[in-house]
Amino acid sequence: MRVALHTKVRADRVAEYDAAHREVPDELTAAIRAAGATSWTIWRSGTDLFHVLECADYPRMLAELERLPVNIAWQARMGELLDVVHDYSADGAEAGLPVVWEL
């Protein structure tokens, strides 16, 4: 399945957010792949972040990641940088943006 998400980085933390994503821990990327993600891309326009990820089962992926210490630490770090913190694990697949049009 393909999931699109929208988040916002705090205006005063954009450089830190970008830097953090240049240093995503190998343990976290391995865990994301092991949980079923085949790709995840984040685009930034100003403070708006747009994510597109592909995985077999988004709610299952979130459930597998939520209890891992490396993900807990990463989410805490992102919580300091994001303007609006959204609990995607609670919303599951419903957290994704609705598809309006596709070619």
mmCIF file of C-alpha atoms in Angstrom, residues 2 5 10 42 59 83 86 92 101:
data_model
loop_
_atom_site.group_PDB
_atom_site.id
_atom_site.type_symbol
_atom_site.label_atom_id
_atom_site.label_comp_id
_atom_site.label_asym_id
_atom_site.label_seq_id
_atom_site.Cartn_x
_atom_site.Cartn_y
_atom_site.Cartn_z
ATOM 1 C CA ARG A 2 1.078 3.584 -0.595
ATOM 2 C CA LEU A 5 1.262 12.012 5.110
ATOM 3 C CA ARG A 10 8.746 24.205 13.467
ATOM 4 C CA ILE A 42 9.915 13.098 2.561
ATOM 5 C CA PRO A 59 -1.105 -0.159 10.663
ATOM 6 C CA ASP A 83 5.180 21.997 14.858
ATOM 7 C CA HIS A 86 0.335 13.767 15.145
ATOM 8 C CA GLY A 92 -3.255 3.946 11.539
ATOM 9 C CA TRP A 101 -6.474 12.092 -8.382
#
